[in-house]
mmCIF file of C-alpha atoms and ligand atoms in Angstrom:
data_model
loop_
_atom_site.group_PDB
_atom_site.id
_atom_site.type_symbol
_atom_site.label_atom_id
_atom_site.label_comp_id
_atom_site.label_asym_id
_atom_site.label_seq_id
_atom_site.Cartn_x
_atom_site.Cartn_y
_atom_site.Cartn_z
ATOM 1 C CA UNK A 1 0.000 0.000 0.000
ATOM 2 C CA UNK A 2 1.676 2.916 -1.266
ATOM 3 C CA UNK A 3 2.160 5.641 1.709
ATOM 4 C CA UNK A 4 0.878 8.804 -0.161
ATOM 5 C CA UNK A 5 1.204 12.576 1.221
ATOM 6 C CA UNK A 6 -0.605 14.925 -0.562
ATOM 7 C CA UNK A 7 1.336 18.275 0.186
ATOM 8 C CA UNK A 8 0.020 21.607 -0.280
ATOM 9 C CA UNK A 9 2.678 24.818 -0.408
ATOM 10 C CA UNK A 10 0.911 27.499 0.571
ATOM 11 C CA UNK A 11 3.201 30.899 -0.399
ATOM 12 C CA UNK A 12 2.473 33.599 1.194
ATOM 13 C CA UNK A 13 2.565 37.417 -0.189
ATOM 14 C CA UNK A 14 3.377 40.236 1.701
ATOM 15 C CA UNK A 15 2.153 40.317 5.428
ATOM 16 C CA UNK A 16 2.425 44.368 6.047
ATOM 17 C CA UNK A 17 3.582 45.521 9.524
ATOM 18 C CA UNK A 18 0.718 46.601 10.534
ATOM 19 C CA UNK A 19 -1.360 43.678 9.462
ATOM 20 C CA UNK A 20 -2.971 42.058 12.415
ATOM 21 C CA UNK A 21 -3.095 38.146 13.347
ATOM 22 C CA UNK A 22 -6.400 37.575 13.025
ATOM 23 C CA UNK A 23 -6.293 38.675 9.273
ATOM 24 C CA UNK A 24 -3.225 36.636 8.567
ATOM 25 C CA UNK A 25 -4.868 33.497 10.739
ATOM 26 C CA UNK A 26 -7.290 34.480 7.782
ATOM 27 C CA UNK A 27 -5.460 34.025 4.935
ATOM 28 C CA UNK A 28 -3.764 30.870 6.215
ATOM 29 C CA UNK A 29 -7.542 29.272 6.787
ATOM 30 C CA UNK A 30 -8.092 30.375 3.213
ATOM 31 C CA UNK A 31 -5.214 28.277 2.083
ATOM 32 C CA UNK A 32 -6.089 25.086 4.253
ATOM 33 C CA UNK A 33 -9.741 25.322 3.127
ATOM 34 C CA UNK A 34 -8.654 25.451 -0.620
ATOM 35 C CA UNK A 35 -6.002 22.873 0.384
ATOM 36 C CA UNK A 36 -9.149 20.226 2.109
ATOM 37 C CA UNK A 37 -10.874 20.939 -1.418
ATOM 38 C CA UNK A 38 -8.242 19.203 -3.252
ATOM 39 C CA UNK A 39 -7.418 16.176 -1.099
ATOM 40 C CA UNK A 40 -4.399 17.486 1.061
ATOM 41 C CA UNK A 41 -3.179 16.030 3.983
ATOM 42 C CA UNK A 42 -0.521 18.637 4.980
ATOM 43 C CA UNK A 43 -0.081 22.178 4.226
ATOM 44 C CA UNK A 44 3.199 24.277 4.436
ATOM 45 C CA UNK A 45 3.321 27.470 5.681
ATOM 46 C CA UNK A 46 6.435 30.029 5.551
ATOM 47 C CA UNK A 47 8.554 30.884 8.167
ATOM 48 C CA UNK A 48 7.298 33.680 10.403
ATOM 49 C CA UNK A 49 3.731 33.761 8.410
ATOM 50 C CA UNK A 50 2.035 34.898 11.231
ATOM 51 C CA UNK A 51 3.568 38.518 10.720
ATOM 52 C CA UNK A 52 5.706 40.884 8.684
ATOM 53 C CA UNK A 53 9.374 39.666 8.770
ATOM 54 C CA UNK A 54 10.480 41.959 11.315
ATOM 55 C CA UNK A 55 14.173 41.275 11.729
ATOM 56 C CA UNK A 56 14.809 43.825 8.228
ATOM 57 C CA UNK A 57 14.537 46.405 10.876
ATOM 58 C CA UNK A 58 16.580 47.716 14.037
ATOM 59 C CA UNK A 59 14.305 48.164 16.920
ATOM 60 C CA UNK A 60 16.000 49.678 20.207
ATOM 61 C CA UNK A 61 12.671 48.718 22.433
ATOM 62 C CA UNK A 62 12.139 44.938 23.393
ATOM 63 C CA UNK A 63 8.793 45.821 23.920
ATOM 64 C CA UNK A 64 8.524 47.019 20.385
ATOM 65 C CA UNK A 65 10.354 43.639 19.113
ATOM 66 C CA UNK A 66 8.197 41.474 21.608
ATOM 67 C CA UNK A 67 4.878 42.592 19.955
ATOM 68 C CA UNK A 68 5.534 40.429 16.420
ATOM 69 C CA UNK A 69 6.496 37.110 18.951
ATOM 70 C CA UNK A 70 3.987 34.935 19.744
ATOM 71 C CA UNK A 71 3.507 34.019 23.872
ATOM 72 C CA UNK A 72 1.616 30.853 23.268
ATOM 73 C CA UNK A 73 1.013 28.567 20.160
ATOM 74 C CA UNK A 74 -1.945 28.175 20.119
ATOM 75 C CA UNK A 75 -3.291 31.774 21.508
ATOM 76 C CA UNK A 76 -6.977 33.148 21.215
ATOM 77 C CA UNK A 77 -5.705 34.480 17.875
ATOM 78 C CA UNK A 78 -4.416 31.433 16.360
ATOM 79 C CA UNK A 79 -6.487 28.964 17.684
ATOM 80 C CA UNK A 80 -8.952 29.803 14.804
ATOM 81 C CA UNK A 81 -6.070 28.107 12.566
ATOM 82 C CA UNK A 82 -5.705 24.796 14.341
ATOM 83 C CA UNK A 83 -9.741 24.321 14.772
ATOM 84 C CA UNK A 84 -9.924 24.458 11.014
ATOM 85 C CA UNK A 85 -7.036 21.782 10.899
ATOM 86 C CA UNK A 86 -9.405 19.701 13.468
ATOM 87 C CA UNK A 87 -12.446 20.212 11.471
ATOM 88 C CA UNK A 88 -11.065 19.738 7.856
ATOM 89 C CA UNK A 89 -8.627 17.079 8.541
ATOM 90 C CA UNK A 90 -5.519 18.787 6.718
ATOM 91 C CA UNK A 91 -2.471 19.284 9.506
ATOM 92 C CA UNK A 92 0.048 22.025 9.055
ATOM 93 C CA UNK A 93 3.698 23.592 9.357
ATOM 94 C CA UNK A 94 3.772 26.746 10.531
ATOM 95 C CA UNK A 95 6.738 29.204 11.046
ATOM 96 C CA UNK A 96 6.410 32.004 14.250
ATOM 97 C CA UNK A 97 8.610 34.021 16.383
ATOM 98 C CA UNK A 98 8.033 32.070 19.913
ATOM 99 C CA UNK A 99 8.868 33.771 23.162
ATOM 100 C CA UNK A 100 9.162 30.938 25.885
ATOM 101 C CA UNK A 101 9.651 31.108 29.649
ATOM 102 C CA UNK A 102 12.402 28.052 29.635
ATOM 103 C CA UNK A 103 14.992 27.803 32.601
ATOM 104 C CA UNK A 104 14.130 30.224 34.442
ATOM 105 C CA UNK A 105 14.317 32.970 31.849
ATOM 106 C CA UNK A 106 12.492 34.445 28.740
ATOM 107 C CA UNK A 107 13.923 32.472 25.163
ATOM 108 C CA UNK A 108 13.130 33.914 21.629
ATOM 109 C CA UNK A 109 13.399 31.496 18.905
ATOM 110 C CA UNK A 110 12.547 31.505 15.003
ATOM 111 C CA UNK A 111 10.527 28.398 15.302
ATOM 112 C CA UNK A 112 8.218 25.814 13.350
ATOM 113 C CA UNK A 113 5.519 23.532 14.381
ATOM 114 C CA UNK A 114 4.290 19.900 13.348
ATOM 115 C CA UNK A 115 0.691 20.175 13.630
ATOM 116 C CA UNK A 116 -1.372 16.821 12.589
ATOM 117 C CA UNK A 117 -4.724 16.466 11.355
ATOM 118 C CA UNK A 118 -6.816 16.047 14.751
ATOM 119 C CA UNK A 119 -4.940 19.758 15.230
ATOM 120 C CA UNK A 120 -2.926 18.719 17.538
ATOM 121 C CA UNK A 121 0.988 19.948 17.721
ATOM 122 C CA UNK A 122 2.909 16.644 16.872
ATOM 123 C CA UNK A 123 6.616 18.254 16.850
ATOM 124 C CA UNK A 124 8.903 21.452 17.353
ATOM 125 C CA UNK A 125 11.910 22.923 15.973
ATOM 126 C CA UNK A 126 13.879 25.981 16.694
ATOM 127 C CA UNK A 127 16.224 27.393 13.559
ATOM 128 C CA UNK A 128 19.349 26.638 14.343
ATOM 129 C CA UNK A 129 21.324 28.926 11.634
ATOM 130 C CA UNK A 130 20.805 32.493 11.584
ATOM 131 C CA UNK A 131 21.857 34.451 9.628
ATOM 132 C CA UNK A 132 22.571 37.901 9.132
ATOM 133 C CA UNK A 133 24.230 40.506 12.160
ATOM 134 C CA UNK A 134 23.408 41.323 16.040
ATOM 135 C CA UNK A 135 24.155 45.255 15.743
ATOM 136 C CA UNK A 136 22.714 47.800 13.577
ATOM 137 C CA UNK A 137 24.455 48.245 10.440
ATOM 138 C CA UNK A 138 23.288 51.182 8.362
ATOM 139 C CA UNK A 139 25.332 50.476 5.356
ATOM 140 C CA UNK A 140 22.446 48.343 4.162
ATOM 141 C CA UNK A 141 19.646 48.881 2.706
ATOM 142 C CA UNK A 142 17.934 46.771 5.331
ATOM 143 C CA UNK A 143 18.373 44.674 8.195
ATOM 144 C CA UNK A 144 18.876 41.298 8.555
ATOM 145 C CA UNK A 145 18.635 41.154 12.651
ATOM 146 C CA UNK A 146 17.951 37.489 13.586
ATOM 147 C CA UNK A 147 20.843 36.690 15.619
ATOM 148 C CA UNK A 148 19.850 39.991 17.590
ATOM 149 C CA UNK A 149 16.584 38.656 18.017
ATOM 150 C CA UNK A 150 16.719 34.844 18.144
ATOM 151 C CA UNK A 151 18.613 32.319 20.182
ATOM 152 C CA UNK A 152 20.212 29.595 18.151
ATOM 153 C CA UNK A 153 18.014 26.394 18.234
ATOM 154 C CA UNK A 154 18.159 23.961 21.133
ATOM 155 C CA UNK A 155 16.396 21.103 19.816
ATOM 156 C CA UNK A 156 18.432 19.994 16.816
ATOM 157 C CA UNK A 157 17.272 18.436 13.474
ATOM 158 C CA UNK A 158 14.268 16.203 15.024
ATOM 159 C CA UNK A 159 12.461 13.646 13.213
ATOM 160 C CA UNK A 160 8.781 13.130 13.744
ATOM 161 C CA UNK A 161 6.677 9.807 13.423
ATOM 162 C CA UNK A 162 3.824 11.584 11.855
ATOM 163 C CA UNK A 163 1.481 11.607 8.591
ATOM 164 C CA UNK A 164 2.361 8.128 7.980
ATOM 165 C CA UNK A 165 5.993 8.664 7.719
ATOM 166 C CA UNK A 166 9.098 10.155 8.739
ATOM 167 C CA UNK A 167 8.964 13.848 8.557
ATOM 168 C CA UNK A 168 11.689 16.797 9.791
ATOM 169 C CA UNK A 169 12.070 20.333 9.639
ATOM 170 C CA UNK A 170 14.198 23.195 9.129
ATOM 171 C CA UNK A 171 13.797 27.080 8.619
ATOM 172 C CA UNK A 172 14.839 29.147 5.548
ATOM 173 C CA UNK A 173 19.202 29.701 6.037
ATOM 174 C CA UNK A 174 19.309 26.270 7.282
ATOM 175 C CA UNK A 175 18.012 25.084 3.863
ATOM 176 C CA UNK A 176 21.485 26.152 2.720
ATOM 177 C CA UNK A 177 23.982 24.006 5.102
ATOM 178 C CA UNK A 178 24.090 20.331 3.983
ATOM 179 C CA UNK A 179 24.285 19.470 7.412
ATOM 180 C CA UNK A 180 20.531 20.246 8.275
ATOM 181 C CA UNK A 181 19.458 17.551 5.494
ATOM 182 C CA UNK A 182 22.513 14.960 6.550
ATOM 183 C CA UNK A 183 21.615 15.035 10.113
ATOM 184 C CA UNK A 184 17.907 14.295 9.568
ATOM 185 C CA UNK A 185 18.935 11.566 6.431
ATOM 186 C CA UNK A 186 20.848 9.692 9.038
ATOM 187 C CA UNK A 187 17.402 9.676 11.519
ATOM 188 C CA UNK A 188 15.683 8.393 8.114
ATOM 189 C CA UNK A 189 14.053 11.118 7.383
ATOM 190 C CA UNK A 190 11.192 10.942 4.622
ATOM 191 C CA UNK A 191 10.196 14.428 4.003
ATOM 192 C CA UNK A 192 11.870 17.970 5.068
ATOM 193 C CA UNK A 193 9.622 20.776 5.220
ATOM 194 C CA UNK A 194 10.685 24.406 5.307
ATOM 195 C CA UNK A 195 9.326 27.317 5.540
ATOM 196 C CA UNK A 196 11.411 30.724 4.300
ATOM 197 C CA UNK A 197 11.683 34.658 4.110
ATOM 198 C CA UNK A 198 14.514 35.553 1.667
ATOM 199 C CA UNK A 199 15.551 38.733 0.070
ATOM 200 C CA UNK A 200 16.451 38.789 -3.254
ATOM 201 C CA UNK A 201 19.233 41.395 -2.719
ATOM 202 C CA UNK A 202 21.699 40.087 0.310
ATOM 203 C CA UNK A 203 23.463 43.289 1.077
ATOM 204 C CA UNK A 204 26.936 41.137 1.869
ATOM 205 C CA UNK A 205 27.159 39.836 -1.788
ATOM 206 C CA UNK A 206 24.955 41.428 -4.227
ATOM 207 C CA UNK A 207 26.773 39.624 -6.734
ATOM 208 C CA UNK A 208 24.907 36.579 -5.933
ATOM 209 C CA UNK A 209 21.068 38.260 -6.312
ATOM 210 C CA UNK A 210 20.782 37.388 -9.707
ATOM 211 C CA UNK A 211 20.835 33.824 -8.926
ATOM 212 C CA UNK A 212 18.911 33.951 -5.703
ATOM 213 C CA UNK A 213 16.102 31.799 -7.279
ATOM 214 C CA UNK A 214 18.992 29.237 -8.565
ATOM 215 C CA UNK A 215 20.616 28.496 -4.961
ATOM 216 C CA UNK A 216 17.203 28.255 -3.450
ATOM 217 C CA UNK A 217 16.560 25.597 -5.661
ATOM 218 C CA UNK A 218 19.553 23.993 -5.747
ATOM 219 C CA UNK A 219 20.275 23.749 -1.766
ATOM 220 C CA UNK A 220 16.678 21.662 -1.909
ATOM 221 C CA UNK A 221 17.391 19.770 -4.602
ATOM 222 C CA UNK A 222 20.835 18.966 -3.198
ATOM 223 C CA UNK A 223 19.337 18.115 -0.068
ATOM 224 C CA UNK A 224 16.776 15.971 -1.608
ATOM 225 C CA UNK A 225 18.809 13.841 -3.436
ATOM 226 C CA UNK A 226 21.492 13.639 -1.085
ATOM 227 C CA UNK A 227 19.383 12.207 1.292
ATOM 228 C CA UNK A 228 16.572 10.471 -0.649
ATOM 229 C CA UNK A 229 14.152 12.226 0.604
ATOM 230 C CA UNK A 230 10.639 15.147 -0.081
ATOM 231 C CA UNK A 231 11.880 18.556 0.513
ATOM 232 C CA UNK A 232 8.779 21.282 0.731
ATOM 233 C CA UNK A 233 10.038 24.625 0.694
ATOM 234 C CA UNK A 234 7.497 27.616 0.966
ATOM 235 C CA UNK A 235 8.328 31.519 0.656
ATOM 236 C CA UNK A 236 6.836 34.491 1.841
ATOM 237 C CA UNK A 237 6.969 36.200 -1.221
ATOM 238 C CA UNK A 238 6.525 39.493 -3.040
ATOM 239 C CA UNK A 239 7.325 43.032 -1.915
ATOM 240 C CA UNK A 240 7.110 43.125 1.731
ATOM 241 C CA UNK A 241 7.817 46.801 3.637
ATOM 242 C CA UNK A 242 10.068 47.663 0.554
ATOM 243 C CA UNK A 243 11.900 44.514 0.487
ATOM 244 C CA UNK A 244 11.498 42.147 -2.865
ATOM 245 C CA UNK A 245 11.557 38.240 -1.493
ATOM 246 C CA UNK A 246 11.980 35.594 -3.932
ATOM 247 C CA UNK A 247 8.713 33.150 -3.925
ATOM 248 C CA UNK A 248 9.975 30.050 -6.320
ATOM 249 C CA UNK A 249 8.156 28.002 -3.425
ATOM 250 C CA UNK A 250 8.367 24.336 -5.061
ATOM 251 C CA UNK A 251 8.146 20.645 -3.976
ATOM 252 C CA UNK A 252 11.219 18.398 -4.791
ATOM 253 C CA UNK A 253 10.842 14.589 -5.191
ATOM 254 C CA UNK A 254 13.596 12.662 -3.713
ATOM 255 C CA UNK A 255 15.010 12.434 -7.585
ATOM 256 C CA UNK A 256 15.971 15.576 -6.884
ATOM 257 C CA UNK A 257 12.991 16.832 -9.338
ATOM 258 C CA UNK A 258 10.878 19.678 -8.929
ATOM 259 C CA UNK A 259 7.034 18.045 -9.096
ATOM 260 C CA UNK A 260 5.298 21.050 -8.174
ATOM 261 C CA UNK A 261 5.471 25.073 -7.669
ATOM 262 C CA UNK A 262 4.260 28.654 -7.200
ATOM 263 C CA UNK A 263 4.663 30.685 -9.807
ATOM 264 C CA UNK A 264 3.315 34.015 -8.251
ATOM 265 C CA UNK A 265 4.540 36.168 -5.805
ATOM 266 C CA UNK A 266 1.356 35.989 -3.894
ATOM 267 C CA UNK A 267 -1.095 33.811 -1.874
ATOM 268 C CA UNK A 268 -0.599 30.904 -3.556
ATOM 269 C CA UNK A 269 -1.289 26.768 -3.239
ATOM 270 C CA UNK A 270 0.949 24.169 -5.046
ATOM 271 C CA UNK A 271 0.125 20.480 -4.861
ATOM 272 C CA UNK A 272 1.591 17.129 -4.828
ATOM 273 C CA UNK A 273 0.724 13.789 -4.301
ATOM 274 C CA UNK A 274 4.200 12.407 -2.317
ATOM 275 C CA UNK A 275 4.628 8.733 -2.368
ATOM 276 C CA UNK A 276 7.261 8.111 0.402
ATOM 277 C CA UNK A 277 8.327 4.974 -0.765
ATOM 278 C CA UNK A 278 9.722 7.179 -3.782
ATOM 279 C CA UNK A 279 12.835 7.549 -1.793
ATOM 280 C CA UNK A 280 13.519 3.780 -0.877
ATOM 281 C CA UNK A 281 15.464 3.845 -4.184
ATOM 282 C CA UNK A 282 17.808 5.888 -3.213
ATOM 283 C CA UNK A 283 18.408 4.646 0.515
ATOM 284 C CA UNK A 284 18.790 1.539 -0.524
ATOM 285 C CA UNK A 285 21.476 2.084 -3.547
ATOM 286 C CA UNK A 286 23.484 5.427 -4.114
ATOM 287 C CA UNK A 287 22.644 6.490 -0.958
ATOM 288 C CA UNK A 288 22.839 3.435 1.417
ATOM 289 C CA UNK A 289 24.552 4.641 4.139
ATOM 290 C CA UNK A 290 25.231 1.562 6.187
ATOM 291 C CA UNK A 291 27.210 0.181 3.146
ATOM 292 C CA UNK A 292 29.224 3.338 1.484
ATOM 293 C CA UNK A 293 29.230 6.316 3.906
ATOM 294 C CA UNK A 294 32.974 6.206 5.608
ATOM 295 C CA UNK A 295 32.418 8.066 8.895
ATOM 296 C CA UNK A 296 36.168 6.791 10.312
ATOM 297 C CA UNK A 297 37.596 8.395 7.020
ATOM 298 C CA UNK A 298 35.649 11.697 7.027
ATOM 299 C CA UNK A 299 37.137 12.141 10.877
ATOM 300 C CA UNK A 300 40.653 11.667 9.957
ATOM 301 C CA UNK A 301 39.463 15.011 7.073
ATOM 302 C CA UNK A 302 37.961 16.900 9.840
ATOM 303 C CA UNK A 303 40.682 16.793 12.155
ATOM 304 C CA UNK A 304 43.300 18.006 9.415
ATOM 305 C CA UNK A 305 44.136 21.762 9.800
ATOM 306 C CA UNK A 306 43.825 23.701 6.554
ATOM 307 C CA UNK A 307 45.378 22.042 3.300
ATOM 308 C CA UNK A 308 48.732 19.515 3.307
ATOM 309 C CA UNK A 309 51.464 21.985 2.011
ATOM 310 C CA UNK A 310 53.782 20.952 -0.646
ATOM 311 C CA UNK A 311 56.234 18.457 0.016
HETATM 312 N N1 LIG B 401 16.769 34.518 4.943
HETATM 313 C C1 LIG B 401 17.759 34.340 3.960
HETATM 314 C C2 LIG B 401 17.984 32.892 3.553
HETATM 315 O O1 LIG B 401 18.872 32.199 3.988
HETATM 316 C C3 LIG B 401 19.838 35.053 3.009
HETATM 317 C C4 LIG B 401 19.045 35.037 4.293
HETATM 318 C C5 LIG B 401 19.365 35.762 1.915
HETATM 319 C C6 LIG B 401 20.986 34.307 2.906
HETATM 320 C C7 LIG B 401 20.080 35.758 0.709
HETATM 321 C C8 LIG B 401 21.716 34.285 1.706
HETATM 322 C C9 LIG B 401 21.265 35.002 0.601
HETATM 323 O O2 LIG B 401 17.232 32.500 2.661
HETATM 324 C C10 LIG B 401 16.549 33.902 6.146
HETATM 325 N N2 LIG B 401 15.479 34.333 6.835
HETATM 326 O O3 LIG B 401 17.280 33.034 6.577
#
């Protein structure tokens, strides 16, 4: 009995600073109603799709930064989103800024959820690479200010039982480190979804804008293949506050082939039908790991400093 996903992307256009959550939660039931009407089982949200993606901008006050963080998932304002779930039978990803009272202290993370199809939230993880800068840098023409606002993960690369399969996630940046696919390929992972916000112009090295829609799909398709496995990734798309982000939110097979995408730079829904077993053929031949990855080997690389000099 083939195991079967079917996986809707559900970009996301612009979500303006001063839009409030109950019209986003809005737009997202929108997308998981049209979602139910064609036979989907999951939906994928973007990462922080529950607001405007704040970190483009220097703000002095916590208090200010603290208003686009969520305190608890779900609140009176997004429970609307995970009733729907309940009551269509469709679960969801979804991508927020939490603010958790952890150890004693108050945490801010750039975080995604696992939510299945009873609505109930079936895993957690916290992005582990952030990118960007910590102080204000006016040279650019925005802000990239997550690791001013964010603490690094502290859950890892989990792997979730869920859906019928084996299903992990990751956030937008960490879409680009092999790592974040190897580390849930050797937990077996089945299907990586991820949810991102990205600029077409990176103010370190605008050389590279022009093929911002080419790395974004090669880092997936990489990852895919690499590791025989889905890879979902959704955008927030469009021109948000004055900044152009890419959408080019598509659904890789583990082949490595793109199977479905947006083609907007709006509210959009892509579909595919995901057989798991699909990546069985590459687990169990180029990418068998028990018999041809050389973990010993790759140590003895790792510990090396810097390249052998000339004899
Ligand atoms: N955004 C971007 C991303 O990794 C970025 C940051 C933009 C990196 C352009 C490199 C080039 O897609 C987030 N939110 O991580």
């Amino acid at each position: 009995m083939p195991r079967i996903i079917t996986v809707g992307a559900a970009q996301l256009g612009p979500i303006a600073r001063d839009e409030g959550r109950p019209a986003v939660v809005a737009r997202l039931t929108r997308l998981l109603e049209q979602a139910a009407g064609h036979g989907c089982d999951l939906v994928v949200f973007p990462e922080l799709a529950l607001t405007t993606f704040f970190p483009r901008w220097y703000m002095a006050e916590q208090a200010e930064v603290d208003r686009f963080f969520e305190r608890e998932m779900p609140g009176p304002e997004t429970r609307p989103l995970f009733e729907a779930a309940r009551r269509l039978g469709v679960g969801f990803y979804l991508g927020y800024a939490e603010l958790a009272e952890e150890d004693g202290r108050t945490r801010r993370f750039n975080t995604s959820i696992l939510v299945d199809k009873q609505g109930a939230i079936a895993g957690k993880y916290r992005k582990i690479h952030l990118p960007g800068h910590d102080e204000h840098e006016p040279w650019r023409r925005f802000q990239h200010l997550e690791k001013r606002y964010f603490e690094t993960g502290n859950l890892g690369f989990p792997v979730f039982r869920a859906f019928g399969g084996h299903i992990g996630m990751a956030i937008c940046n960490d879409r680009r480190w092999p790592e974040t696919y190897r580390v849930m390929g050797l937990q077996d992972v089945e299907m990586v979804l991820i949810g991102y916000n990205t600029p077409v112009h990176n103010p370190p090295a605008p050389e590279h804008d022009d093929l911002s829609h080419f790395h974004n799909q090669l880092v997936m398709q990489s990852g895919a293949y690499q590791n025989g496995t889905w890879v979902v990734g959704v955008a927030k798309a469009g021109l948000e506050e004055g900044v152009e982000q890419i959408g080019n939110s598509i659904i890789v097979a583990p082949s490595g082939e793109i199977v479905g995408r947006c083609t907007t730079l709006g509210d959009e829904l892509a579909i595919a039908r995901c057989d798991l077993d699909l990546g069985l053929s590459y687990k169990r031949s180029v990418f068998n790991f028990a018999r041809h990855r050389e973990p010993d080997a790759y140590r003895l690389i790792v510990e090396r400093k810097g390249a052998i000099p000339p004899s």
